[in-house]
Amino acid sequence: GAVVSQHPSRVICKSGTSVKIECRSLDFQATTMFWYRQFPKQSLMLMATSNEGSKATYEQGVEKDKFLINHASLTLSTLTVTSAHPEDSSFYICSARGPLAGGRLYFGPGTRLTVT
Amino acid sequence: QKEVEQNSGPLSVPEGAIASLNCTYSDRGSQSFFWYRQYSGKSPELIMFIYSNGDKEDGRFTAQLNKASQYVSLLIRDSQPSDSATYLCAVKSPIRGNNDMRFGAGTRLTVKP
């Protein structure tokens, strides 16, 4: 099946710094990728839809200037958490729409962000 | 009304029993339906998808779809402790453009040895 990778898998940063998370589709091209955030014992929360070659579409309540998304190629989308604060500590997951008909989503393994 | 609704659980079944997970959706135009399994601390993984009314079986898993009732379910036969996870129902509607997948909040399943 389609494989989606994320890097890093785990990151600890200091408050006020920025962190970049990469999401790659390894064996297929993905014109659309999605970024989610998940707090412990809570459900997935869609943050934004990343479109190759155009601006991301953010969900209501998600600050686009704080969570910068760049989808510069058909296999890579990046999420940058700018000026991170402890409340940004969460599990960030990306997904990409697979190449087969039906549009199923494949998820990356996630990135655990801890802001100290 | 949420677009995709699931009983949050927890649902607890004994090992070897059938676990039944249910999901309802509000968009009658939805065409594709997916079940994802998410272990604690991990990202979701796709385990089943179904497009047509009726049953679809894959090993111990059976997905059931009833579009008239806007209902999709997942049955897990011979449940194992390793099946303990949160199960997410996802529904795809063709009318929303790129962001066309809606997820339920998930049902937490515990299979007791």
Coordinates of C-alpha atoms in Angstrom, one line a residue:
Chain A
G1 CA 0.0 0.0 0.0
A2 CA 0.9 3.7 -0.2
V3 CA 3.5 4.8 2.3
V4 CA 3.6 8.2 4.1
S5 CA 6.5 9.2 6.2
Q6 CA 7.0 12.0 8.7
H7 CA 10.1 13.5 10.2
P8 CA 11.0 13.9 12.9
S9 CA 9.0 11.4 14.9
R10 CA 9.6 13.2 18.1
V11 CA 10.9 16.7 18.9
I12 CA 11.5 18.7 22.0
C13 CA 11.9 22.4 21.6
K14 CA 12.0 25.5 23.8
S15 CA 9.2 28.0 24.0
G16 CA 9.5 30.7 21.4
T17 CA 11.4 28.6 18.8
S18 CA 10.0 27.2 15.6
V19 CA 9.8 23.6 14.6
K20 CA 9.4 22.2 11.1
I21 CA 7.7 18.8 10.5
E22 CA 8.0 17.1 7.1
C23 CA 5.4 14.8 5.5
R24 CA 6.4 12.7 2.5
S25 CA 4.5 10.4 0.2
L26 CA 7.2 7.8 -0.6
D27 CA 5.8 5.8 -3.5
F28 CA 3.1 8.0 -4.9
Q29 CA 2.3 11.6 -5.7
A30 CA -0.1 13.4 -3.5
T31 CA -1.6 16.7 -4.7
T32 CA -3.4 17.0 -1.4
M33 CA -2.2 16.3 2.1
F34 CA -3.9 17.0 5.4
W35 CA -2.5 18.0 8.8
Y36 CA -4.1 17.0 12.0
R37 CA -3.4 17.5 15.7
Q38 CA -4.4 15.1 18.4
F39 CA -4.2 15.8 22.1
P40 CA -4.1 12.8 24.5
K41 CA -7.3 10.7 24.6
Q42 CA -8.9 13.1 22.2
S43 CA -10.0 12.7 18.6
L44 CA -8.2 13.8 15.5
M45 CA -8.6 17.5 14.7
L46 CA -8.1 18.6 11.1
M47 CA -5.9 21.7 11.1
A48 CA -5.5 22.3 7.4
T49 CA -5.6 21.0 3.8
S50 CA -2.3 21.3 2.0
N51 CA -2.6 21.7 -1.8
E52 CA 0.5 21.3 -4.0
G53 CA 1.4 24.6 -5.7
S54 CA -1.2 26.7 -3.9
K55 CA -2.0 28.0 -0.4
A56 CA -3.2 25.8 2.3
T57 CA -6.8 25.9 3.5
Y58 CA -7.1 26.2 7.2
E59 CA -9.9 25.0 9.4
Q60 CA -11.7 27.5 11.5
G61 CA -9.8 28.5 14.6
V62 CA -6.4 27.5 13.3
E63 CA -4.0 30.4 13.0
K64 CA -2.3 30.3 9.6
D65 CA 0.5 32.6 10.7
K66 CA 1.4 30.3 13.5
F67 CA 1.1 27.0 11.6
L68 CA 2.8 27.6 8.3
I69 CA 2.2 25.0 5.6
N70 CA 4.2 24.6 2.4
H71 CA 3.4 22.0 -0.2
A72 CA 6.2 22.7 -2.6
S73 CA 6.2 19.3 -4.5
L74 CA 3.9 16.4 -5.2
T75 CA 5.6 14.3 -2.5
L76 CA 6.4 16.8 0.3
S77 CA 4.4 19.0 2.6
T78 CA 5.8 20.8 5.6
L79 CA 4.2 22.2 8.7
T80 CA 6.1 24.8 10.7
V81 CA 5.0 25.6 14.2
T82 CA 6.2 29.2 14.7
S83 CA 6.9 30.7 18.1
A84 CA 5.9 27.5 19.8
H85 CA 4.4 27.5 23.3
P86 CA 3.8 24.7 25.7
E87 CA 0.1 24.5 24.7
D88 CA 1.3 23.6 21.2
S89 CA 2.6 20.3 22.6
S90 CA 0.7 17.6 20.8
F91 CA 0.8 14.7 18.3
Y92 CA 0.8 16.1 14.8
I93 CA -0.2 13.7 12.0
C94 CA -0.3 14.2 8.3
S95 CA -2.2 12.2 5.7
A96 CA -2.1 12.0 2.0
R97 CA -4.7 10.9 -0.5
G98 CA -3.6 7.6 -2.1
P99 CA -3.3 7.0 -5.8
L100 CA -6.0 4.4 -6.1
A101 CA -9.7 5.1 -6.9
G102 CA -11.8 5.8 -3.9
G103 CA -9.6 8.4 -2.4
R104 CA -8.6 6.6 0.7
L105 CA -6.2 8.5 3.0
Y106 CA -2.9 7.1 4.3
F107 CA -1.5 8.5 7.5
G108 CA 2.0 9.3 8.4
P109 CA 3.3 7.8 11.7
G110 CA 3.0 11.2 13.5
T111 CA 5.3 13.6 15.2
R112 CA 5.2 14.1 18.9
L113 CA 6.0 17.7 19.7
T114 CA 6.9 18.8 23.3
V115 CA 7.5 22.5 23.9
T116 CA 9.2 23.2 27.2
Chain B
Q1 CA -25.7 17.1 14.5
K2 CA -22.2 15.8 13.8
E3 CA -21.5 14.7 10.3
V4 CA -20.1 11.4 11.5
E5 CA -21.2 10.0 14.8
Q6 CA -19.7 7.1 16.7
N7 CA -20.3 5.8 20.2
S8 CA -17.2 6.9 22.0
G9 CA -17.2 3.8 24.2
P10 CA -15.3 2.3 25.8
L11 CA -16.7 -0.9 24.3
S12 CA -15.4 -3.9 26.2
V13 CA -15.7 -7.5 24.9
P14 CA -14.2 -10.8 26.1
E15 CA -11.5 -12.4 24.0
G16 CA -13.1 -14.5 21.2
A17 CA -16.3 -12.6 21.1
I18 CA -17.6 -10.4 18.3
A19 CA -17.0 -6.7 18.6
S20 CA -19.6 -4.5 16.8
L21 CA -18.7 -0.9 16.1
N22 CA -21.3 1.4 14.7
C23 CA -21.2 4.7 12.8
T24 CA -23.9 7.0 11.3
Y25 CA -23.4 9.8 8.9
S26 CA -25.5 12.8 7.9
D27 CA -24.5 13.5 4.3
R28 CA -26.7 11.3 2.1
G29 CA -24.5 11.9 -0.8
S30 CA -21.5 10.1 0.8
Q31 CA -20.1 7.4 -1.3
S32 CA -17.0 6.0 0.3
F33 CA -16.6 4.7 3.8
F34 CA -13.5 3.7 5.7
W35 CA -12.5 2.2 9.0
Y36 CA -9.2 3.1 10.6
R37 CA -7.6 1.6 13.7
Q38 CA -5.5 3.7 16.0
Y39 CA -3.4 2.3 18.7
S40 CA -2.6 4.6 21.6
G41 CA 0.3 6.9 20.7
K42 CA 0.2 5.8 17.1
S43 CA -1.4 7.3 13.9
P44 CA -4.4 5.7 12.3
E45 CA -4.1 2.8 9.9
L46 CA -6.7 1.9 7.3
I47 CA -8.2 -1.5 7.9
M48 CA -11.4 -1.6 5.8
F49 CA -13.2 0.4 3.1
I50 CA -16.6 -0.2 1.6
Y51 CA -18.4 1.6 -1.2
S52 CA -21.5 -0.5 -1.9
N53 CA -24.5 -1.5 0.2
G54 CA -24.1 -4.9 2.0
D55 CA -21.2 -6.7 3.6
K56 CA -17.6 -6.8 2.8
E57 CA -15.4 -9.3 4.6
D58 CA -11.6 -9.3 5.1
G59 CA -10.3 -11.9 7.4
R60 CA -11.8 -11.4 10.9
F61 CA -13.2 -8.0 9.8
T62 CA -16.6 -7.4 8.2
A63 CA -17.8 -3.9 7.1
Q64 CA -21.5 -3.4 6.6
L65 CA -23.0 -0.5 4.8
N66 CA -26.6 0.6 4.6
K67 CA -26.9 3.8 2.7
A68 CA -30.7 4.1 3.1
S69 CA -30.2 4.2 6.9
Q70 CA -26.9 6.1 6.6
Y71 CA -25.2 3.6 8.7
V72 CA -21.9 1.7 8.5
S73 CA -20.6 -0.8 10.9
L74 CA -17.5 -2.9 11.6
L75 CA -17.6 -6.4 13.0
I76 CA -14.5 -8.0 14.4
R77 CA -14.9 -11.7 14.9
D78 CA -12.8 -13.7 17.3
S79 CA -11.7 -10.6 19.0
Q80 CA -8.1 -10.6 20.3
P81 CA -6.5 -8.4 23.0
S82 CA -4.4 -7.0 20.1
D83 CA -7.6 -5.6 18.6
S84 CA -7.8 -3.2 21.6
A85 CA -7.6 0.3 20.0
T86 CA -9.7 3.2 19.0
Y87 CA -11.6 2.7 15.7
L88 CA -12.3 5.7 13.6
C89 CA -15.1 5.8 11.0
A90 CA -14.5 8.0 8.0
V91 CA -16.9 9.1 5.4
K92 CA -16.0 10.6 2.0
S93 CA -18.4 12.9 0.2
P94 CA -17.7 13.9 -3.4
I95 CA -19.2 17.4 -3.1
R96 CA -16.7 19.0 -0.8
G97 CA -13.7 19.2 -3.1
N98 CA -10.3 18.3 -1.7
N99 CA -11.3 18.3 2.0
D100 CA -14.0 15.6 1.6
M101 CA -13.2 13.2 4.3
R102 CA -15.0 13.5 7.7
F103 CA -14.0 11.5 10.7
G104 CA -16.0 10.3 13.7
A105 CA -14.5 10.8 17.1
G106 CA -13.7 7.1 17.4
T107 CA -14.8 4.2 19.5
R108 CA -12.4 2.8 22.0
L109 CA -12.5 -1.0 22.1
T110 CA -11.0 -3.1 24.8
V111 CA -10.7 -6.8 24.4
K112 CA -10.2 -8.6 27.7
P113 CA -8.2 -11.8 27.9

